[in-house]
Tab-separated table of N, CA and C in Angstrom:
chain	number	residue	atom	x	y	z
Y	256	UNK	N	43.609	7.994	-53.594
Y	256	UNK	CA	42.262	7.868	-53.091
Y	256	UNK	C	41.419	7.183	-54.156
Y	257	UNK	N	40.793	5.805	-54.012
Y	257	UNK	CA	39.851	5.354	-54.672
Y	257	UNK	C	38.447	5.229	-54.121
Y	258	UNK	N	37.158	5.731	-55.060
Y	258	UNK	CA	36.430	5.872	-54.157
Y	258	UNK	C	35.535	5.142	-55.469
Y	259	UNK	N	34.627	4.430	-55.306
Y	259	UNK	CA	33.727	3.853	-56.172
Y	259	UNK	C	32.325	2.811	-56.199
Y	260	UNK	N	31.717	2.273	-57.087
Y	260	UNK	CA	30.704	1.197	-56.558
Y	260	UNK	C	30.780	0.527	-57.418
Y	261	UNK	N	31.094	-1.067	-57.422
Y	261	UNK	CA	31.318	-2.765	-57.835
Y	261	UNK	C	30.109	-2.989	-57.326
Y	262	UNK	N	29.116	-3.536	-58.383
Y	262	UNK	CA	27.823	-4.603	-57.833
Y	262	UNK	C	28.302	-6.031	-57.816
Y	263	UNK	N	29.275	-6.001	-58.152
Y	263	UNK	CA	29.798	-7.659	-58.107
Y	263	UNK	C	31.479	-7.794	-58.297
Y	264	UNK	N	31.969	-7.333	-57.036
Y	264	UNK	CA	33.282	-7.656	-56.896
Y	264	UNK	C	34.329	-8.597	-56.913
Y	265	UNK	N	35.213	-8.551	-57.604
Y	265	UNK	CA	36.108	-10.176	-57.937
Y	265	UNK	C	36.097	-10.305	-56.543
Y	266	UNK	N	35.798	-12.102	-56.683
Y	266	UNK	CA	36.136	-13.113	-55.261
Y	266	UNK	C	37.849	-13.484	-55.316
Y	267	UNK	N	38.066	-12.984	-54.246
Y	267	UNK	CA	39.512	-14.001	-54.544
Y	267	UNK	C	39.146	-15.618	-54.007
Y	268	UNK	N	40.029	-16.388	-54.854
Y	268	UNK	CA	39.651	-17.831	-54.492
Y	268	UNK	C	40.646	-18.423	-52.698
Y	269	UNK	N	39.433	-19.120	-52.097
Y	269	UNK	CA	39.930	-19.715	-50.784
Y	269	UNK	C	41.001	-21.045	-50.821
Y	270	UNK	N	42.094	-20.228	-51.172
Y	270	UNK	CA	43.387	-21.303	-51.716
Y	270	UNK	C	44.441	-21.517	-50.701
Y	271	UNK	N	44.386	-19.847	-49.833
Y	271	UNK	CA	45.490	-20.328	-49.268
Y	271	UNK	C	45.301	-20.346	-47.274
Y	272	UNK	N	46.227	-20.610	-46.702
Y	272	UNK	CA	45.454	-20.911	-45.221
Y	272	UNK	C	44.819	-19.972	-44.652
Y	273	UNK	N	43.959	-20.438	-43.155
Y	273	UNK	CA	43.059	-19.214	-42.934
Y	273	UNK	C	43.810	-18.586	-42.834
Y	274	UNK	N	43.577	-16.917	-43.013
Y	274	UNK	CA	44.323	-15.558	-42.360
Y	274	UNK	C	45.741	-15.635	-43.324
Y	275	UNK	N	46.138	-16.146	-43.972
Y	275	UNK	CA	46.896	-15.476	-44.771
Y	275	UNK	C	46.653	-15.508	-46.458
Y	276	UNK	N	46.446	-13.893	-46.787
Y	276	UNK	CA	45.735	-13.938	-47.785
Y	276	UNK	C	46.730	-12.486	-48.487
Y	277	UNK	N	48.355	-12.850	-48.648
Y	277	UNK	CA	48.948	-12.184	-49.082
Y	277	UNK	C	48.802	-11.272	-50.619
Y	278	UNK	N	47.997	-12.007	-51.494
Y	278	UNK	CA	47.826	-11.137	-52.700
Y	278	UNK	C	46.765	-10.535	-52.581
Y	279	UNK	N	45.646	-10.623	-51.982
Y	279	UNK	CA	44.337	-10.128	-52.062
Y	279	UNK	C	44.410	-8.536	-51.595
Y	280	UNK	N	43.781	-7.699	-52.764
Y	280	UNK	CA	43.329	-6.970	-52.719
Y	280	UNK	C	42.309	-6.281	-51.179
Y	281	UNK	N	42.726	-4.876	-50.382
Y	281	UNK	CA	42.135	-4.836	-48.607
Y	281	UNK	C	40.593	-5.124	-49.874
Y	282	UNK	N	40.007	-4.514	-50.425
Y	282	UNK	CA	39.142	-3.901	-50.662
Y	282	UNK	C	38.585	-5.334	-51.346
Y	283	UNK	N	39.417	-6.686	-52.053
Y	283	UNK	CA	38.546	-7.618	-52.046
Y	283	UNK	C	37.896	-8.545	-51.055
Y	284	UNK	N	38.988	-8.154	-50.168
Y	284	UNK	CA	38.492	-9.421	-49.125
Y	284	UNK	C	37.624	-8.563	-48.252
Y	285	UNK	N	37.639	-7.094	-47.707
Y	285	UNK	CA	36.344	-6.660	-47.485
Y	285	UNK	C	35.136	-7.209	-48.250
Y	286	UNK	N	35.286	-7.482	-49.997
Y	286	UNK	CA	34.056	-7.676	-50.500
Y	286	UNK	C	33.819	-9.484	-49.884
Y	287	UNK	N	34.540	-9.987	-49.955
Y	287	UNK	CA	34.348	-11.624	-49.560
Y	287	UNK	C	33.714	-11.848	-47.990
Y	288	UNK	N	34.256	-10.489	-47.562
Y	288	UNK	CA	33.989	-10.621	-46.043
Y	288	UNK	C	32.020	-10.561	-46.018
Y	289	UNK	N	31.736	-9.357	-46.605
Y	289	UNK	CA	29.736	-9.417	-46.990
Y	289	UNK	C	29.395	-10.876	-47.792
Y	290	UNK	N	30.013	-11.420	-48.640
Y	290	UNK	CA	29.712	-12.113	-49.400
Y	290	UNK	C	29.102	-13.610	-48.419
Y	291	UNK	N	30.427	-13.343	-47.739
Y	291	UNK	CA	30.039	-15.007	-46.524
Y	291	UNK	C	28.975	-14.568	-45.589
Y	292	UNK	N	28.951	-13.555	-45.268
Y	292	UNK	CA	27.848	-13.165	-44.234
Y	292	UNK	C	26.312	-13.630	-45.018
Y	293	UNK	N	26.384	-13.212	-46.067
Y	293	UNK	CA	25.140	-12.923	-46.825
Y	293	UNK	C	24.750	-14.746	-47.425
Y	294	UNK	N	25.802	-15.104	-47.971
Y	294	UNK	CA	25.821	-16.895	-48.446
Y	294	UNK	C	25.668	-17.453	-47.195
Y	295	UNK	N	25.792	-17.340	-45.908
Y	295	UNK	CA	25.889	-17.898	-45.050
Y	295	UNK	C	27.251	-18.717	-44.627
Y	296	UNK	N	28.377	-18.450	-45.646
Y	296	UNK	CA	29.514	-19.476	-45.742
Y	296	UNK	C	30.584	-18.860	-44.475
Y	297	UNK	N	30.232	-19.989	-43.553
Y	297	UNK	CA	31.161	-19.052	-42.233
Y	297	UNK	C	32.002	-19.555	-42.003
Y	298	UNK	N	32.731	-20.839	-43.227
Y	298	UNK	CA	34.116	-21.278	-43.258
Y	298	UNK	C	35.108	-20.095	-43.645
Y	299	UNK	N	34.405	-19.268	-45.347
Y	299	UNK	CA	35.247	-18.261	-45.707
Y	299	UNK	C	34.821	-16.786	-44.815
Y	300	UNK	N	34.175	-16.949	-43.674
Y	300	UNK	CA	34.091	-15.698	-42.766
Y	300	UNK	C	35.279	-15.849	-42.206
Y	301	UNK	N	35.139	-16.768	-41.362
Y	301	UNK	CA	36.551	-16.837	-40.567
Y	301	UNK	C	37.603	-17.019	-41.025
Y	302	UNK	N	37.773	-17.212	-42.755
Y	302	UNK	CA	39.155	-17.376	-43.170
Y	302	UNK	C	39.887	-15.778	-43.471
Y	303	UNK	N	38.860	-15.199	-43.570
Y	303	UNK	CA	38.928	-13.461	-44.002
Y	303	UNK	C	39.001	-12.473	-42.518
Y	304	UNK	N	38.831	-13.276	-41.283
Y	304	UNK	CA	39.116	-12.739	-40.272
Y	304	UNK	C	40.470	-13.114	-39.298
Y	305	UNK	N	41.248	-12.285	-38.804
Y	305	UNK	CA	42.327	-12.460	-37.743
Y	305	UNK	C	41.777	-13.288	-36.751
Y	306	UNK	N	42.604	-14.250	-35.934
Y	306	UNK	CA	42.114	-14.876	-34.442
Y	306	UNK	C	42.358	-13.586	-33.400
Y	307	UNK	N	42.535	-12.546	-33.710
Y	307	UNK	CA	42.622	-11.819	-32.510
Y	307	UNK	C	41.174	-10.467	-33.407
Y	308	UNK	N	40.419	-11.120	-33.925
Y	308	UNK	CA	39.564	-9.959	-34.918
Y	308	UNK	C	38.628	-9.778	-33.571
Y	309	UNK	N	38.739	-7.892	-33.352
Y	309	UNK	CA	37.180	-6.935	-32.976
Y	309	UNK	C	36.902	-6.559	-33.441
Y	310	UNK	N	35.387	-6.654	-33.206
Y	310	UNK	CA	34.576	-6.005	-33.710
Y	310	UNK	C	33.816	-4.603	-32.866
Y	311	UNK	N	33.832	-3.550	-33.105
Y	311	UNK	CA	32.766	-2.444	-32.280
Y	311	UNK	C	31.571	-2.478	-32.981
Y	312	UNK	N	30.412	-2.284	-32.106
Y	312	UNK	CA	29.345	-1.377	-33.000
Y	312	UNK	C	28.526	-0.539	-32.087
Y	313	UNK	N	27.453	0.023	-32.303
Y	313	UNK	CA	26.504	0.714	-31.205
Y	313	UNK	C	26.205	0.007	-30.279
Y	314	UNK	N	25.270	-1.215	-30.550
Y	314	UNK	CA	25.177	-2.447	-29.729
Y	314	UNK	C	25.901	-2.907	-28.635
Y	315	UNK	N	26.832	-3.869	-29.038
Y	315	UNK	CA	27.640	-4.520	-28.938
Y	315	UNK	C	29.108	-4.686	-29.481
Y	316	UNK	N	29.782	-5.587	-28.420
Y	316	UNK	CA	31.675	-5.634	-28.958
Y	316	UNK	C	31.689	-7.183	-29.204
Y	317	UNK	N	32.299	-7.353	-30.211
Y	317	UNK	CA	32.873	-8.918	-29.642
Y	317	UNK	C	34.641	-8.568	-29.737
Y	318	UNK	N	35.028	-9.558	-29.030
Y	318	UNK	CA	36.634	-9.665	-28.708
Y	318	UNK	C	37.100	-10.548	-29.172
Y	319	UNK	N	36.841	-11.876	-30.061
Y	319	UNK	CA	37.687	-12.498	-30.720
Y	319	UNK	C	36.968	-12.921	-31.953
Y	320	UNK	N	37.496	-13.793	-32.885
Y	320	UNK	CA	36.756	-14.379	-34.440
Y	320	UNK	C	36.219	-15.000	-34.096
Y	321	UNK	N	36.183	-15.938	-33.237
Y	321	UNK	CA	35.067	-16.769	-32.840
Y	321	UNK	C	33.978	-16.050	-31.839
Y	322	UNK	N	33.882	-15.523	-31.469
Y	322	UNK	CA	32.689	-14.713	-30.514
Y	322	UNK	C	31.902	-14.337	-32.242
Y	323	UNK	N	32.591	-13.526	-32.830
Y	323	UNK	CA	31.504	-12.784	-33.877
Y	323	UNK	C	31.036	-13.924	-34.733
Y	324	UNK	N	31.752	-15.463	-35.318
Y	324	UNK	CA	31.391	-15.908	-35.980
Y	324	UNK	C	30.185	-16.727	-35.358
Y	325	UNK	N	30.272	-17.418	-34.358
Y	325	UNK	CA	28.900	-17.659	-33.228
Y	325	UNK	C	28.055	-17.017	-33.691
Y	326	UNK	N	28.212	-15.597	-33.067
Y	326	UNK	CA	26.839	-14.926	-33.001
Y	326	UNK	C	26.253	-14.643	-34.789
Y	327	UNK	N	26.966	-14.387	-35.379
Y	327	UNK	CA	26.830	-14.267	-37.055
Y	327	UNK	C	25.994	-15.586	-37.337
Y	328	UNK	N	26.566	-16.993	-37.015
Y	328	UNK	CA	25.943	-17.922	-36.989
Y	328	UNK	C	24.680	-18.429	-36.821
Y	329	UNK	N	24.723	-18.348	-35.127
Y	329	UNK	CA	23.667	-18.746	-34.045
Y	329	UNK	C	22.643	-17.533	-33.040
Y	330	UNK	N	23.118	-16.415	-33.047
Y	330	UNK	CA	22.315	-15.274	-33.377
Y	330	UNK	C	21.726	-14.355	-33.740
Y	331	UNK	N	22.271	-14.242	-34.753
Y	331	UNK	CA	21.947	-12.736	-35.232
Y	331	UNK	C	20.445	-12.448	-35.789
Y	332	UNK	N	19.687	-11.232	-35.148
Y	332	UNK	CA	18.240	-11.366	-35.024
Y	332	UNK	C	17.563	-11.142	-36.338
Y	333	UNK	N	18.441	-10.925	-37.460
Y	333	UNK	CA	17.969	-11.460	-38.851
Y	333	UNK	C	18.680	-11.557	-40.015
Y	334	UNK	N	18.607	-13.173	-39.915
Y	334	UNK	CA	20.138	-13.913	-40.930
Y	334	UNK	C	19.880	-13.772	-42.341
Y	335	UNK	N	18.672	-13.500	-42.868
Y	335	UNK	CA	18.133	-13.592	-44.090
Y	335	UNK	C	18.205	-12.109	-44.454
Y	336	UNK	N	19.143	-11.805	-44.448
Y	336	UNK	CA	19.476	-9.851	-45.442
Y	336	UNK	C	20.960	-10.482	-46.024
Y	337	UNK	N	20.415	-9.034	-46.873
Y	337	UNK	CA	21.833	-8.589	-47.882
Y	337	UNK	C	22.257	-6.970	-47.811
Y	338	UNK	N	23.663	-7.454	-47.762
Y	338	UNK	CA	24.403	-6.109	-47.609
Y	338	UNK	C	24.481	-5.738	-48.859
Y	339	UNK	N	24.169	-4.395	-48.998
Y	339	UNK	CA	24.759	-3.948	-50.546
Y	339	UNK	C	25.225	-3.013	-50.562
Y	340	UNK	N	26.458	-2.495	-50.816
Y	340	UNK	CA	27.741	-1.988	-50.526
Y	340	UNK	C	27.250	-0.591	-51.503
Y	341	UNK	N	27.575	0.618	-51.349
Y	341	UNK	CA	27.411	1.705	-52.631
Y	341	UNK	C	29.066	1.762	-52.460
Y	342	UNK	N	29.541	2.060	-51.880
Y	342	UNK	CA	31.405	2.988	-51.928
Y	342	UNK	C	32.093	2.493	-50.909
Y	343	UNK	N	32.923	2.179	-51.727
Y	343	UNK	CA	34.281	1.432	-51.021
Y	343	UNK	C	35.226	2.426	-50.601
Y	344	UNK	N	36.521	2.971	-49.883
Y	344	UNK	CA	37.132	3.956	-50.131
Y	344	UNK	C	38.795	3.671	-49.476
Y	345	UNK	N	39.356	3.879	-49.831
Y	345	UNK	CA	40.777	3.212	-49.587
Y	345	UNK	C	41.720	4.581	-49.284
Y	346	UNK	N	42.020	4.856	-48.295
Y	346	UNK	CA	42.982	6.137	-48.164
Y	346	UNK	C	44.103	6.309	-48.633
Y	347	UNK	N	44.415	7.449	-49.217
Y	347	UNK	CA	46.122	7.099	-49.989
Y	347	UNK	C	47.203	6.760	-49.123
Y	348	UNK	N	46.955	7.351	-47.431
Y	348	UNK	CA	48.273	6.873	-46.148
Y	348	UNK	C	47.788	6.682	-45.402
Y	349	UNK	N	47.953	5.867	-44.599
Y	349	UNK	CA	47.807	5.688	-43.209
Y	349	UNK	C	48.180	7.163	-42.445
Y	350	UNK	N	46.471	7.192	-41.685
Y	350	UNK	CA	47.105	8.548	-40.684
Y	350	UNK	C	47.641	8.312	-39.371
Y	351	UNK	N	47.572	6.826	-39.265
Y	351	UNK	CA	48.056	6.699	-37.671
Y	351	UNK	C	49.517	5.991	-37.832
Y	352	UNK	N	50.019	6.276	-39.062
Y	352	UNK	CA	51.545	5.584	-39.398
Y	352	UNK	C	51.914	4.796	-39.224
Y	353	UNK	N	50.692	3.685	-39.587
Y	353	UNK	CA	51.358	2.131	-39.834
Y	353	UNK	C	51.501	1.796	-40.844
Y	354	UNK	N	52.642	1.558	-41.386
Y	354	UNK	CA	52.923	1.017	-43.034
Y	354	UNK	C	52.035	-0.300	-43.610
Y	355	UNK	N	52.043	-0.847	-42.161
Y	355	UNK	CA	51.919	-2.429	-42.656
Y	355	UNK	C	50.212	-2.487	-42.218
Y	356	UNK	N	49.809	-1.931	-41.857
Y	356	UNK	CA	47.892	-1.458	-41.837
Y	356	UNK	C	47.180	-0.659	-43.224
Y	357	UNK	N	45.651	-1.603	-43.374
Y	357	UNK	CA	45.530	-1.013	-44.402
Y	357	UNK	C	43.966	-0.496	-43.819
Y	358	UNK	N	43.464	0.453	-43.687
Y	358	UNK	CA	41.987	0.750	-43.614
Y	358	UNK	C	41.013	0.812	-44.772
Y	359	UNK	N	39.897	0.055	-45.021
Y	359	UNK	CA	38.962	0.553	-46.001
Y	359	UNK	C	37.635	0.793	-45.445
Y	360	UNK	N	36.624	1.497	-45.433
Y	360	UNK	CA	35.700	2.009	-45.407
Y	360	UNK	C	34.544	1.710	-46.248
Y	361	UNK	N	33.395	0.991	-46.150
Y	361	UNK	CA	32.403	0.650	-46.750
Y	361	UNK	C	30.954	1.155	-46.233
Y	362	UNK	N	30.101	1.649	-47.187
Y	362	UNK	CA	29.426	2.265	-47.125
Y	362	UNK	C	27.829	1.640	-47.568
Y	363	UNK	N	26.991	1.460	-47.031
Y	363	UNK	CA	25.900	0.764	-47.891
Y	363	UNK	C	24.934	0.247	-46.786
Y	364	UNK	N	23.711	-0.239	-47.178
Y	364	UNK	CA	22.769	-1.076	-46.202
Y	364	UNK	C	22.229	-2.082	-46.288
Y	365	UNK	N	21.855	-2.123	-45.166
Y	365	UNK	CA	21.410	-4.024	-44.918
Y	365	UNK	C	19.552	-4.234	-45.388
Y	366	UNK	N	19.874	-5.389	-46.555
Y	366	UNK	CA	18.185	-5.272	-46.388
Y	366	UNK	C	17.540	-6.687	-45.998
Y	367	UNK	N	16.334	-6.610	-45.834
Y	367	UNK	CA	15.716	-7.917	-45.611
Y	367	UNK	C	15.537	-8.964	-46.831
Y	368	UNK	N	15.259	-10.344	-46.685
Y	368	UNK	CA	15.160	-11.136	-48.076
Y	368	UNK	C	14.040	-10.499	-48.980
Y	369	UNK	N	13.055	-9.719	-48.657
Y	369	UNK	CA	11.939	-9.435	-49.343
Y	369	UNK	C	12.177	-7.953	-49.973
Y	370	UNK	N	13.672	-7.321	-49.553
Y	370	UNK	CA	14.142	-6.166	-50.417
Y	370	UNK	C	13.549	-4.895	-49.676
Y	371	UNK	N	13.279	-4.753	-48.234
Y	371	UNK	CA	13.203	-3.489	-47.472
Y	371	UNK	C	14.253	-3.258	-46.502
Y	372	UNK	N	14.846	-1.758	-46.883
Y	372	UNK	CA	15.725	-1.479	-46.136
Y	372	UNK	C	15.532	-1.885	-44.584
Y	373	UNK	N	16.616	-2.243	-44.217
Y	373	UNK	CA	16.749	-2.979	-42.573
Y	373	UNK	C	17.409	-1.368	-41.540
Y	374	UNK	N	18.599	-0.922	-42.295
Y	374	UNK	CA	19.292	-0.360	-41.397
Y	374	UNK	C	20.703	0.106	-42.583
Y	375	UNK	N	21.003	1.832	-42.462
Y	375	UNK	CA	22.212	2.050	-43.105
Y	375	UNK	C	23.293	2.053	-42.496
Y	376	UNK	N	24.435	1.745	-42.994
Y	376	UNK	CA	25.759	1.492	-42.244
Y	376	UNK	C	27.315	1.837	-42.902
Y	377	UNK	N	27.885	2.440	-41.868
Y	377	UNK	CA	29.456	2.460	-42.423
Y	377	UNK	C	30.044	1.577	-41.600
Y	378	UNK	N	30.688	0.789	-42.581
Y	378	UNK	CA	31.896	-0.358	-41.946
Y	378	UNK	C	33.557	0.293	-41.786
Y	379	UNK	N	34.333	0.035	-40.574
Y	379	UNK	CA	35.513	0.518	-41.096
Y	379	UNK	C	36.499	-0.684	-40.722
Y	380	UNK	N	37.178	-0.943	-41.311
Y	380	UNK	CA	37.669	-2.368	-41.530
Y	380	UNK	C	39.710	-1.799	-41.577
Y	381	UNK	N	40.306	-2.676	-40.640
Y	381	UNK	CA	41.878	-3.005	-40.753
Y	381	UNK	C	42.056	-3.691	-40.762
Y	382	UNK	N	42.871	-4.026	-41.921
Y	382	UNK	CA	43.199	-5.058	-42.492
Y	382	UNK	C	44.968	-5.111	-42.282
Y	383	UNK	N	45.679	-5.956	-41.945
Y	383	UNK	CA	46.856	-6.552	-41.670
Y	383	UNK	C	47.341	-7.639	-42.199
Y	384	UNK	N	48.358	-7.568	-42.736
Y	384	UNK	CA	48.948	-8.631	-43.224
Y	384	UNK	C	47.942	-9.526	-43.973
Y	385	UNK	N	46.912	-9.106	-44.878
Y	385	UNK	CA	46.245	-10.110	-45.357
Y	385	UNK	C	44.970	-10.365	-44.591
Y	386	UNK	N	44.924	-10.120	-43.627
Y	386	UNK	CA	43.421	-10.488	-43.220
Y	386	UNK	C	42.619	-9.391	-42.046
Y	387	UNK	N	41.652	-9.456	-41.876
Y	387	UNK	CA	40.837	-8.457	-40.977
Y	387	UNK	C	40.490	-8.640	-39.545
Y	388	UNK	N	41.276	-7.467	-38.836
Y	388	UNK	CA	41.581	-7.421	-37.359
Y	388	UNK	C	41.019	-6.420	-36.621
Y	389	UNK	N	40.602	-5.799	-37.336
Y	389	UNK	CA	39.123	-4.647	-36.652
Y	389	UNK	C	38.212	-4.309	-37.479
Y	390	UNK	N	36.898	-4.563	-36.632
Y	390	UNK	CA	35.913	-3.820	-38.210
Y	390	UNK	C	35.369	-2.777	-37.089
Y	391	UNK	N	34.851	-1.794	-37.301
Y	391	UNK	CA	34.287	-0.588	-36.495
Y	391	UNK	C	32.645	-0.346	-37.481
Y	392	UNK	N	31.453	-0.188	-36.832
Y	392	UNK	CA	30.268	-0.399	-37.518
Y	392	UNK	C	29.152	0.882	-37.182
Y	393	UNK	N	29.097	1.547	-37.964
Y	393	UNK	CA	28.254	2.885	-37.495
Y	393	UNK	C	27.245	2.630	-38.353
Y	394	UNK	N	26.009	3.036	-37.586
Y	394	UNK	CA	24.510	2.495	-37.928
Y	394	UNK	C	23.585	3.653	-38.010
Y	395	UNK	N	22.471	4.014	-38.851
Y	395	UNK	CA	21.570	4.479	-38.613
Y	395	UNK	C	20.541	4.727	-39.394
């Protein structure tokens, strides 16, 4: 069980093709995954996401990487925040007994460019083979 807070988490570098991102750390490319949201860089969003990536949240679902990267893009009702992560948390086993699944859990909130909290949130993120194929998003 690792449980902790990085204000500035190693990037892994965008070297190798989308969606396969065999050495990377679940818990870095979760961090790369806020990083593009927040830079706006939605080449390395979608390289850190599966073509079959859902998303849940209270809101809304999207059903593929391109539905969420659109709306991340071209809607989202305020593009100018930053996520800032407090605790990352990485389980020592899988409880639903997939070897080859990795879950991490992120914890933290969204603020506006002018530094007022927007909204707190837990992310829960599976990660497969290198890249991210469900994120699950609890808000409040």
């Amino acid at each position: 069980m690792a449980t902790w807070t990085d204000p500035e988490p190693p990037q892994h570098p965008n070297r190798w093709p989308p969606n396969l991102h065999p050495t990377v750390a679940p818990v870095d490319l979760v961090a790369d995954y806020y990083r593009a949201l927040d830079t706006h860089d939605y080449d390395a969003l979608q390289n850190v996401l599966d073509p079959g990536f859902v998303q849940h949240r209270p809101d809304r679902r999207f059903d593929s990487r391109e539905a969420f990267v659109r709306f991340v893009r071209d809607d989202r009702p305020q593009s100018d925040t930053t996520h800032r992560v407090h605790t990352r948390y990485v389980p020592d086993a899988e409880a639903d007994g997939t070897p080859d699944a990795t879950e991490v859990l992120a914890r933290g909130e969204v603020l506006s460019a002018e530094g007022d909290l927007l909204v707190r949130f837990v992310d829960r993120f599976r990660i497969v083979a290198g890249s991210i194929v469900e994120l699950e998003t609890f808000t409040r």
